[in-house]
Short mmCIF file of C-alpha atoms and ligand atoms in Angstrom, two decimals:
data_model
loop_
_atom_site.label_atom_id
_atom_site.label_comp_id
_atom_site.label_asym_id
_atom_site.label_seq_id
_atom_site.Cartn_x
_atom_site.Cartn_y
_atom_site.Cartn_z
CA MET A 7 -28.40 3.70 -10.59
CA GLY A 8 -29.19 7.35 -11.14
CA PHE A 9 -27.98 7.40 -14.75
CA LYS A 10 -28.99 5.82 -18.00
CA PRO A 11 -26.07 4.75 -20.17
CA GLU A 12 -26.12 5.33 -23.91
CA ILE A 13 -25.62 2.36 -26.23
CA SER A 14 -22.50 4.09 -27.53
CA ASP A 15 -20.98 3.69 -24.03
CA PHE A 16 -20.69 0.00 -24.92
CA TYR A 17 -19.17 0.48 -28.37
CA ALA A 18 -15.63 -0.49 -29.31
CA ARG A 19 -13.26 1.87 -31.06
CA LEU A 20 -13.16 1.65 -34.84
CA SER A 21 -9.54 1.22 -35.91
CA SER A 22 -7.29 -0.68 -38.30
CA ASP A 23 -5.84 -2.67 -35.35
CA PRO A 24 -8.63 -3.96 -33.06
CA LEU A 25 -6.21 -6.21 -31.19
CA THR A 26 -4.48 -3.25 -29.60
CA MET A 27 -7.04 -0.49 -30.12
CA ALA A 28 -10.58 -1.81 -29.63
CA PHE A 29 -10.91 -0.34 -26.14
CA ALA A 30 -9.15 2.49 -24.43
CA GLU A 31 -7.38 0.80 -21.59
CA GLU A 32 -5.87 -2.42 -20.45
CA LYS A 33 -8.34 -5.13 -19.43
CA LYS A 34 -8.90 -4.68 -15.72
CA ALA A 35 -10.46 -7.14 -13.30
CA MET A 36 -13.16 -4.67 -12.24
CA PRO A 37 -16.39 -6.09 -10.82
CA SER A 38 -19.22 -5.73 -13.29
CA LEU A 39 -22.20 -3.45 -12.63
CA ALA A 40 -24.44 -6.51 -12.71
CA ARG A 41 -22.52 -8.14 -9.89
CA MET A 42 -22.15 -5.00 -7.81
CA GLN A 43 -25.92 -4.57 -7.81
CA ARG A 44 -26.47 -7.90 -6.08
CA GLN A 45 -25.94 -8.46 -2.39
CA PRO A 46 -25.61 -12.11 -1.38
CA PRO A 47 -28.50 -12.96 0.95
CA GLU A 48 -27.53 -14.18 4.41
CA TRP A 49 -27.27 -17.97 4.70
CA LYS A 50 -29.88 -19.46 7.06
CA GLY A 51 -29.87 -23.01 5.83
CA GLY A 52 -28.12 -24.86 8.67
CA SER A 53 -25.13 -27.20 8.55
CA PHE A 54 -23.98 -29.26 5.57
CA ALA A 55 -25.48 -32.41 7.08
CA GLU A 56 -28.81 -30.55 7.35
CA PHE A 57 -28.99 -28.89 3.93
CA GLY A 58 -26.56 -30.95 1.80
CA PRO A 59 -28.55 -34.14 1.11
CA GLU A 60 -31.69 -32.35 -0.04
CA ALA A 61 -29.94 -29.49 -1.77
CA PHE A 62 -27.67 -31.76 -3.83
CA MET A 63 -30.77 -33.65 -5.01
CA ALA A 64 -32.74 -30.51 -5.91
CA ARG A 65 -31.48 -30.43 -9.51
CA PRO A 66 -30.17 -33.93 -10.25
CA GLU A 67 -30.05 -33.21 -13.99
CA ARG A 68 -27.16 -30.78 -13.49
CA PRO A 69 -23.59 -31.97 -14.09
CA LEU A 70 -21.81 -32.98 -10.87
CA ALA A 71 -18.11 -32.43 -10.21
CA LEU A 72 -15.80 -33.13 -7.27
CA TYR A 73 -13.07 -30.61 -6.52
CA VAL A 74 -10.16 -31.59 -4.25
CA HIS A 75 -7.79 -28.85 -3.11
CA VAL A 76 -4.20 -29.50 -2.07
CA PRO A 77 -3.02 -26.14 -0.68
CA PHE A 78 0.69 -26.95 -0.34
CA CYS A 79 3.61 -25.83 -2.48
CA HIS A 80 7.30 -26.52 -2.29
CA HIS A 81 7.95 -22.79 -2.55
CA HIS A 82 6.14 -19.62 -3.55
CA CYS A 83 6.37 -18.91 -7.29
CA THR A 84 6.83 -15.18 -7.68
CA PHE A 85 3.76 -14.53 -9.83
CA CYS A 86 1.28 -16.66 -7.91
CA PRO A 87 -1.60 -15.43 -5.69
CA PHE A 88 -2.68 -18.96 -4.71
CA TYR A 89 0.17 -19.95 -2.40
CA ILE A 90 -1.05 -20.86 1.12
CA ASN A 91 1.14 -23.45 2.88
CA GLN A 92 4.70 -24.60 2.48
CA THR A 93 5.05 -28.30 1.76
CA LYS A 94 6.53 -29.95 4.88
CA LYS A 95 7.99 -33.35 5.52
CA ASP A 96 5.20 -35.87 6.16
CA PHE A 97 2.51 -33.49 4.86
CA SER A 98 1.51 -36.02 2.23
CA LYS A 99 0.49 -38.86 4.54
CA GLU A 100 -1.22 -36.58 7.04
CA TYR A 101 -3.16 -34.60 4.45
CA ALA A 102 -4.14 -37.67 2.44
CA SER A 103 -5.51 -39.36 5.56
CA LEU A 104 -7.67 -36.27 6.28
CA LEU A 105 -8.91 -36.29 2.69
CA LEU A 106 -9.75 -39.98 2.94
CA LYS A 107 -11.82 -39.38 6.07
CA GLU A 108 -13.55 -36.35 4.56
CA ILE A 109 -14.41 -38.30 1.39
CA VAL A 110 -15.93 -41.20 3.33
CA ASP A 111 -17.86 -38.88 5.68
CA THR A 112 -19.17 -36.71 2.83
CA ALA A 113 -20.32 -39.72 0.83
CA HIS A 114 -22.09 -40.98 3.95
CA VAL A 115 -23.98 -37.68 4.41
CA LEU A 116 -24.80 -37.56 0.68
CA ARG A 117 -25.96 -41.19 0.40
CA GLU A 118 -28.82 -40.40 -1.96
CA VAL A 119 -26.55 -38.32 -4.19
CA VAL A 120 -24.08 -41.20 -4.35
CA ASP A 121 -26.89 -43.58 -5.34
CA LYS A 122 -28.61 -41.39 -7.89
CA ARG A 123 -26.13 -38.96 -9.43
CA SER A 124 -23.01 -39.76 -11.37
CA VAL A 125 -19.91 -37.62 -11.29
CA ASP A 126 -18.84 -36.02 -14.58
CA ALA A 127 -15.48 -34.60 -13.54
CA ILE A 128 -12.97 -34.70 -10.70
CA TYR A 129 -10.28 -32.07 -10.38
CA PHE A 130 -7.31 -32.01 -8.01
CA GLY A 131 -6.19 -28.39 -7.87
CA GLY A 132 -3.83 -26.41 -5.71
CA GLY A 133 -1.33 -25.59 -4.57
CA THR A 134 0.56 -28.52 -5.95
CA PRO A 135 -1.39 -31.80 -5.85
CA SER A 136 1.47 -33.54 -7.65
CA ASP A 137 3.59 -33.02 -4.49
CA LEU A 138 1.53 -35.72 -2.77
CA ASP A 139 3.39 -39.02 -2.56
CA ARG A 140 2.58 -41.60 -5.19
CA ASP A 141 0.68 -44.02 -2.95
CA ASP A 142 -1.12 -41.32 -0.95
CA MET A 143 -2.61 -39.66 -4.03
CA ALA A 144 -3.46 -43.05 -5.54
CA ALA A 145 -5.38 -43.91 -2.36
CA VAL A 146 -7.34 -40.64 -2.54
CA ILE A 147 -8.23 -41.15 -6.22
CA ARG A 148 -9.36 -44.70 -5.45
CA ALA A 149 -11.44 -43.52 -2.49
CA LEU A 150 -13.35 -41.08 -4.71
CA HIS A 151 -14.03 -43.89 -7.17
CA ASP A 152 -15.10 -46.22 -4.33
CA CYS A 153 -17.34 -43.70 -2.53
CA PHE A 154 -19.02 -41.90 -5.47
CA ARG A 155 -20.54 -43.09 -8.72
CA ILE A 156 -18.00 -41.88 -11.25
CA SER A 157 -19.21 -41.82 -14.86
CA PRO A 158 -17.12 -44.01 -17.18
CA GLU A 159 -16.73 -40.87 -19.32
CA ALA A 160 -15.59 -38.71 -16.39
CA GLU A 161 -12.52 -36.56 -16.74
CA VAL A 162 -10.22 -37.00 -13.70
CA THR A 163 -7.49 -34.37 -13.63
CA VAL A 164 -4.50 -34.01 -11.32
CA GLU A 165 -2.81 -30.62 -11.46
CA GLY A 166 0.83 -30.15 -10.69
CA ARG A 167 4.13 -28.76 -11.70
CA THR A 168 6.98 -30.39 -13.51
CA THR A 169 9.39 -30.67 -10.56
CA GLY A 170 8.71 -33.96 -8.80
CA PHE A 171 5.85 -35.02 -11.08
CA THR A 172 7.48 -38.30 -12.05
CA ALA A 173 6.39 -40.78 -14.72
CA GLU A 174 6.08 -43.31 -11.91
CA LYS A 175 3.50 -41.13 -10.14
CA GLY A 176 1.66 -40.61 -13.43
CA LYS A 177 1.46 -44.34 -14.09
CA ALA A 178 0.22 -45.13 -10.55
CA TRP A 179 -2.39 -42.35 -10.64
CA VAL A 180 -3.72 -43.50 -14.01
CA GLU A 181 -4.00 -47.03 -12.59
CA ALA A 182 -5.93 -45.55 -9.65
CA GLY A 183 -8.39 -43.76 -11.97
CA ALA A 184 -6.90 -40.43 -13.15
CA ASN A 185 -6.90 -39.77 -16.89
CA ARG A 186 -5.58 -36.23 -17.27
CA PHE A 187 -2.64 -34.25 -15.94
CA SER A 188 -2.46 -30.47 -16.05
CA LEU A 189 0.92 -28.84 -15.44
CA GLY A 190 1.69 -25.19 -14.90
CA VAL A 191 4.67 -24.81 -17.20
CA GLN A 192 4.11 -21.06 -17.83
CA SER A 193 7.24 -20.80 -20.00
CA ALA A 194 9.67 -23.28 -21.54
CA ASN A 195 12.46 -20.70 -21.45
CA THR A 196 14.91 -21.84 -18.76
CA ALA A 197 16.14 -18.35 -17.79
CA LEU A 198 12.62 -16.95 -17.59
CA ARG A 199 11.44 -19.96 -15.60
CA LYS A 200 14.14 -19.40 -13.01
CA LYS A 201 13.06 -15.77 -12.58
CA LEU A 202 9.53 -16.99 -11.95
CA GLY A 203 10.72 -19.37 -9.25
CA ARG A 204 10.45 -22.45 -11.45
CA ILE A 205 13.55 -24.52 -10.91
CA SER A 206 13.41 -27.06 -13.73
CA SER A 207 15.04 -26.35 -17.10
CA ARG A 208 13.38 -26.52 -20.51
CA GLU A 209 14.82 -30.00 -21.11
CA GLU A 210 13.59 -31.25 -17.74
CA VAL A 211 10.14 -29.85 -18.52
CA GLY A 212 10.11 -31.73 -21.85
CA GLU A 213 11.25 -34.97 -20.20
CA THR A 214 8.59 -34.72 -17.50
CA LEU A 215 5.79 -34.01 -19.97
CA ASN A 216 6.77 -36.88 -22.25
CA GLY A 217 7.20 -39.24 -19.28
CA LEU A 218 3.66 -38.41 -18.14
CA CYS A 219 2.30 -38.82 -21.68
CA GLU A 220 3.51 -42.43 -21.58
CA SER A 221 1.00 -43.12 -18.80
CA GLY A 222 -1.77 -42.81 -21.40
CA ALA A 223 -3.27 -39.75 -19.68
CA SER A 224 -4.10 -36.59 -21.58
CA VAL A 225 -1.33 -34.16 -20.59
CA VAL A 226 -2.03 -30.43 -20.85
CA ILE A 227 -0.07 -27.38 -19.76
CA ASP A 228 -0.54 -23.71 -18.93
CA LEU A 229 1.51 -21.26 -20.97
CA MET A 230 1.66 -17.57 -20.12
CA TYR A 231 2.25 -14.44 -22.13
CA GLY A 232 3.10 -11.03 -20.75
CA LEU A 233 5.82 -12.40 -18.44
CA PRO A 234 8.56 -10.00 -17.26
CA GLY A 235 11.27 -9.77 -19.89
CA GLN A 236 9.33 -11.95 -22.34
CA ASP A 237 8.99 -10.90 -25.97
CA ILE A 238 7.22 -12.34 -29.02
CA PRO A 239 10.17 -14.47 -30.26
CA MET A 240 10.50 -16.04 -26.77
CA LEU A 241 6.80 -16.88 -26.65
CA LEU A 242 6.83 -18.34 -30.17
CA ASP A 243 9.89 -20.39 -29.25
CA ASP A 244 7.96 -21.80 -26.27
CA ILE A 245 5.19 -22.85 -28.66
CA ARG A 246 7.72 -24.36 -31.06
CA TYR A 247 9.38 -26.34 -28.27
CA ILE A 248 6.25 -27.79 -26.73
CA SER A 249 4.79 -28.53 -30.19
CA GLU A 250 7.88 -30.16 -31.68
CA GLU A 251 9.49 -31.75 -28.64
CA THR A 252 6.57 -32.93 -26.52
CA ASP A 253 3.44 -35.05 -26.99
CA ILE A 254 1.09 -32.87 -24.93
CA ALA A 255 -2.60 -32.99 -25.85
CA GLY A 256 -3.43 -29.36 -25.23
CA LEU A 257 -2.62 -26.09 -23.53
CA ASP A 258 -4.22 -23.10 -21.87
CA LEU A 259 -2.84 -19.74 -22.91
CA TYR A 260 -3.10 -17.11 -20.16
CA GLU A 261 -2.04 -13.54 -19.72
CA LEU A 262 0.06 -13.01 -16.60
CA ARG A 263 -1.80 -10.98 -13.99
CA CYS A 264 0.63 -9.23 -11.67
CA PHE A 265 -1.17 -8.81 -8.36
CA PRO A 266 -0.22 -5.80 -6.21
CA ASP A 267 2.23 -6.73 -3.42
CA SER A 268 2.82 -10.22 -4.84
CA PRO A 269 6.48 -11.34 -4.74
CA LEU A 270 6.63 -10.59 -8.47
CA ASP A 271 5.27 -7.07 -8.05
CA LYS A 272 7.77 -6.37 -5.26
CA ALA A 273 10.69 -7.80 -7.30
CA ILE A 274 9.77 -5.55 -10.24
CA GLN A 275 9.45 -2.52 -7.94
CA ARG A 276 12.90 -3.23 -6.48
CA GLY A 277 14.42 -3.58 -9.97
CA LYS A 278 15.24 -7.25 -9.43
CA MET A 279 13.00 -8.35 -12.28
CA PRO A 280 12.52 -6.85 -15.74
CA MET A 281 9.41 -4.73 -16.28
CA LEU A 282 6.28 -6.39 -17.62
CA PRO A 283 5.68 -5.95 -21.35
CA GLU A 284 3.57 -2.94 -22.28
CA PHE A 285 -0.11 -3.54 -22.90
CA HIS A 286 0.14 -3.22 -26.70
CA GLU A 287 3.05 -5.63 -26.69
CA LYS A 288 0.97 -8.15 -24.73
CA ALA A 289 -1.85 -7.81 -27.27
CA ARG A 290 0.61 -8.50 -30.08
CA MET A 291 1.99 -11.51 -28.17
CA PHE A 292 -1.52 -12.93 -27.95
CA GLY A 293 -2.10 -12.35 -31.67
CA ALA A 294 1.22 -13.98 -32.61
CA ALA A 295 0.61 -17.00 -30.34
CA TYR A 296 -2.95 -17.39 -31.66
CA ALA A 297 -1.70 -17.65 -35.26
CA ARG A 298 1.26 -19.90 -34.39
CA LEU A 299 -0.88 -22.41 -32.48
CA TYR A 300 -3.03 -22.82 -35.61
CA ASP A 301 0.17 -23.31 -37.64
CA TYR A 302 1.14 -26.17 -35.31
CA GLY A 303 -2.22 -27.87 -35.77
CA PHE A 304 -3.80 -26.96 -32.44
CA GLU A 305 -7.57 -26.58 -32.46
CA HIS A 306 -8.93 -23.56 -30.60
CA PHE A 307 -11.42 -25.28 -28.38
CA SER A 308 -12.57 -22.84 -25.69
CA PRO A 309 -11.54 -19.23 -25.09
CA LYS A 310 -8.27 -20.07 -23.34
CA HIS A 311 -7.85 -23.70 -24.35
CA TRP A 312 -6.20 -25.30 -27.38
CA ARG A 313 -6.02 -29.02 -28.12
CA ARG A 314 -4.20 -31.37 -30.46
CA ASN A 315 -6.58 -34.30 -30.32
CA ARG A 316 -10.26 -34.92 -29.72
CA ARG A 317 -9.63 -36.97 -26.59
CA GLU A 318 -8.68 -33.77 -24.80
CA ARG A 319 -11.95 -32.19 -23.61
CA SER A 320 -11.03 -29.69 -20.88
CA LEU A 321 -14.31 -30.83 -19.37
CA TYR A 322 -13.85 -29.65 -15.79
CA ASN A 323 -12.97 -26.11 -16.84
CA ARG A 324 -15.95 -25.98 -19.16
CA LEU A 325 -18.29 -27.33 -16.47
CA ALA A 326 -16.88 -24.98 -13.84
CA GLY A 327 -18.27 -21.97 -15.68
CA ARG A 328 -21.78 -23.42 -15.91
CA GLN A 329 -24.59 -24.59 -13.70
CA THR A 330 -22.67 -27.49 -12.26
CA ASP A 331 -22.95 -28.75 -8.71
CA MET A 332 -19.50 -29.10 -7.25
CA ILE A 333 -18.61 -30.84 -3.98
CA PRO A 334 -15.43 -29.40 -2.41
CA PHE A 335 -12.86 -31.46 -0.51
CA GLY A 336 -9.68 -30.45 1.27
CA SER A 337 -8.64 -27.18 2.87
CA ALA A 338 -9.35 -23.89 1.02
CA ALA A 339 -11.52 -25.61 -1.60
CA GLY A 340 -14.39 -23.92 -3.40
CA GLY A 341 -17.60 -25.67 -4.38
CA ARG A 342 -21.05 -24.79 -5.60
CA LEU A 343 -24.55 -26.00 -5.21
CA GLY A 344 -26.95 -24.19 -7.47
CA THR A 345 -27.06 -20.66 -6.10
CA ILE A 346 -25.08 -21.54 -2.97
CA GLY A 347 -21.33 -21.01 -2.88
CA LEU A 348 -19.39 -23.38 -0.61
CA GLY A 349 -15.89 -22.88 0.77
CA THR A 350 -13.87 -25.10 3.08
CA ALA A 351 -11.68 -23.91 5.96
CA ARG A 352 -8.58 -22.18 4.63
CA ASP A 353 -6.62 -22.57 7.82
CA ILE A 354 -5.18 -26.07 7.92
CA ALA A 355 -5.58 -26.39 11.73
CA SER A 356 -9.32 -25.57 11.54
CA TYR A 357 -9.72 -27.90 8.59
CA THR A 358 -8.03 -30.72 10.52
CA GLU A 359 -10.17 -30.20 13.64
CA MET A 360 -13.43 -30.21 11.68
CA VAL A 361 -12.56 -33.32 9.69
CA GLU A 362 -11.46 -35.13 12.84
CA ARG A 363 -14.80 -34.22 14.46
CA GLY A 364 -16.57 -35.76 11.46
CA GLU A 365 -17.96 -32.44 10.18
CA LYS A 366 -17.86 -31.23 6.59
CA PRO A 367 -15.13 -28.57 6.99
CA LEU A 368 -17.08 -25.67 5.51
CA SER A 369 -16.19 -22.13 6.54
CA ARG A 370 -18.30 -20.33 3.95
CA ILE A 371 -21.83 -21.04 2.84
CA ALA A 372 -23.46 -18.19 0.96
CA PHE A 373 -25.78 -17.44 -1.86
CA SER A 374 -23.32 -16.67 -4.57
CA PRO A 375 -24.00 -13.55 -6.65
CA LEU A 376 -22.08 -15.28 -9.41
CA SER A 377 -24.47 -18.21 -9.29
CA VAL A 378 -27.59 -16.11 -8.84
CA ASP A 379 -27.20 -14.48 -12.23
CA ARG A 380 -26.28 -17.71 -13.97
CA GLY A 381 -29.88 -18.74 -14.46
CA GLY A 382 -30.36 -16.06 -17.08
CA PHE A 383 -28.39 -14.32 -19.75
CA SER A 384 -24.99 -14.73 -18.19
CA HIS A 385 -25.49 -18.50 -18.27
CA GLU A 386 -26.22 -18.26 -22.00
CA LEU A 387 -23.16 -16.04 -22.30
CA ASP A 388 -20.94 -18.62 -20.57
CA ILE A 389 -22.18 -21.42 -22.79
CA ALA A 390 -21.83 -19.40 -26.00
CA MET A 391 -18.35 -18.15 -25.07
CA GLU A 392 -17.23 -21.72 -24.44
CA SER A 393 -18.19 -22.37 -28.07
CA LEU A 394 -16.14 -19.36 -29.12
CA ARG A 395 -19.16 -17.18 -29.98
CA LEU A 396 -21.71 -14.82 -28.46
CA PRO A 397 -25.28 -15.93 -27.66
CA ASP A 398 -27.74 -15.87 -30.57
CA ILE A 399 -29.90 -12.77 -30.34
CA GLY A 400 -32.93 -15.03 -29.70
CA LYS A 401 -31.37 -15.96 -26.32
CA TRP A 402 -31.07 -12.36 -25.18
CA PRO A 403 -33.69 -10.86 -22.82
CA VAL A 404 -36.53 -9.75 -25.11
CA SER A 405 -36.29 -6.06 -24.29
CA TYR A 406 -32.59 -5.98 -25.26
CA ARG A 407 -32.78 -7.76 -28.61
CA GLU A 408 -33.15 -4.71 -30.87
CA SER A 409 -30.43 -2.71 -29.11
CA GLY A 410 -28.35 -5.92 -28.90
CA LYS A 411 -28.37 -6.29 -32.68
CA LYS A 412 -27.09 -2.74 -32.96
CA LEU A 413 -24.34 -3.41 -30.44
CA LEU A 414 -23.19 -6.63 -32.14
CA ALA A 415 -23.13 -4.92 -35.52
CA GLN A 416 -20.86 -2.24 -34.06
CA TRP A 417 -18.51 -4.80 -32.53
CA LYS A 418 -18.40 -6.58 -35.88
CA GLU A 419 -17.50 -3.35 -37.61
CA ALA A 420 -14.79 -2.85 -34.98
CA GLY A 421 -13.23 -6.22 -35.91
CA LEU A 422 -14.14 -8.13 -32.73
CA LEU A 423 -16.85 -10.37 -34.22
CA ALA A 424 -17.44 -12.19 -37.49
CA ASP A 425 -20.39 -14.13 -38.89
CA SER A 426 -19.85 -17.72 -37.81
CA SER A 427 -19.13 -20.28 -40.49
CA ASP A 428 -22.27 -22.33 -39.65
CA GLY A 429 -24.47 -19.23 -40.03
CA LYS A 430 -25.51 -19.34 -36.35
CA GLY A 431 -24.77 -16.03 -34.72
CA MET A 432 -21.42 -14.36 -34.34
CA SER A 433 -17.99 -15.80 -33.58
CA LEU A 434 -15.17 -13.99 -31.84
CA THR A 435 -12.18 -12.99 -33.94
CA CYS A 436 -8.60 -13.17 -32.64
CA ALA A 437 -9.02 -9.58 -31.36
CA GLY A 438 -12.42 -10.56 -29.91
CA PHE A 439 -10.75 -13.30 -27.88
CA PHE A 440 -8.10 -10.95 -26.60
CA TRP A 441 -10.85 -8.63 -25.40
CA SER A 442 -13.26 -11.42 -24.40
CA ASP A 443 -13.24 -10.58 -20.66
CA ARG A 444 -14.07 -6.98 -21.53
CA LEU A 445 -16.82 -8.04 -23.95
CA LYS A 446 -18.32 -10.35 -21.34
CA LYS A 447 -18.40 -7.64 -18.71
CA LEU A 448 -19.89 -5.14 -21.15
CA LEU A 449 -22.63 -7.58 -22.13
CA ALA A 450 -23.44 -8.39 -18.49
CA ASP A 451 -23.77 -4.67 -17.82
CA PHE A 452 -25.68 -4.05 -21.03
CA VAL A 453 -28.53 -6.38 -20.02
CA ALA A 454 -28.46 -5.25 -16.37
CA VAL A 455 -29.55 -1.65 -16.86
CA PRO A 456 -31.90 0.14 -19.27
CA VAL A 457 -29.90 1.61 -22.12
CA ALA A 458 -30.84 4.73 -24.03
CA GLY A 459 -30.69 4.68 -27.83
S1 SF4 B 522 2.11 -21.48 -9.14
FE1 SF4 B 522 1.44 -23.41 -8.24
S2 SF4 B 522 3.29 -24.21 -7.25
FE2 SF4 B 522 3.68 -22.03 -7.60
S3 SF4 B 522 3.03 -21.03 -5.69
FE3 SF4 B 522 1.28 -21.01 -7.09
S4 SF4 B 522 0.08 -22.80 -6.57
FE4 SF4 B 522 2.14 -23.08 -5.70
#
């Protein structure tokens, strides 16, 4: 590296307002030092049919998840970086029939996995999986249940958006084997929703959510803060509305990330959309939402997730951050197999050709730097963070324990950590959660290089 950082390089600022002041700048999605130091080794392991059966049996004790991607959307929401294909007439039948073939072929290649490993979670993500027709999606859900050994406790989530996600679809998909629906609501403010490209009104959102709740599935939503033109009263009114007027089981609270050159970024640049709230305002929004969700009886369950009942587990999201084997299906899907990252063909024509030829439609097989470092401290970090705390000092690499104690004591003094109520290690405070991405990156860097002091 050529330099040896001081421990004070990792310290937070001491202030009376850690939520807005703990670090100098806005949280940025910069790659961590630890990740930059690792180059993914070149993949020399052959095709999926050659490496898949043995590799998926190498660590059968790991959780197993199935991820199905549906990369189609009715239109491009202004803030979204995940849009790939426009939903076209007849897409549902054609895409579902490709998924059905891919599921059967994959299960055939992974016969031993099917016999010996049970699936803990299935997730339909997108794109907009809820745009699939009722019977097409039901057939795909059933095929996964028929072809793989799905644990009776498995969480089976279908993601979607409120427009077109009818109660009738929800009922049919629960009958087919789904038990959780996750909807990207983002805001319940009708005017703000329209600016984001969301066409349904607040009342339509409420009706859709309650209609889906009647299916018996756990219904959860995404809410965002830091939206253009949004202020604290608007955000708190969203929380009031979804708490008082809907029966949802939980929600994820996210900060809007405005990606350069996204439709949202361009609209703001052209003056067609209000500016994004200032960073300090976003921090205060987070703090206000955090307190209000407690007031409404939500339990803070994982860093971004809140729930209203114990049935809601957010299992897939919690597994996705850990050492979970994940089999991808569909176009533009991501999967994982220990230290190997898997990605399916993003281009729908290539995906179609490969599936029709009977091949697993992988376009990317690589040792994942993300996975490589998960065997050690960052794995402990993921697990601890999911429990709303930092890893006990006994789980740190031995040579970092003394300096680690010093660092944690400083972060506690800065208002980011508190002694946990069960006496085991340190919990994150509200400010600690706001800065949790920054803390995670700092800790990954801290144990990646020798630190002076
Ligand atoms: S937010 Fe969802 S529906 Fe909108 S463009 Fe992105 S993936 Fe599609």
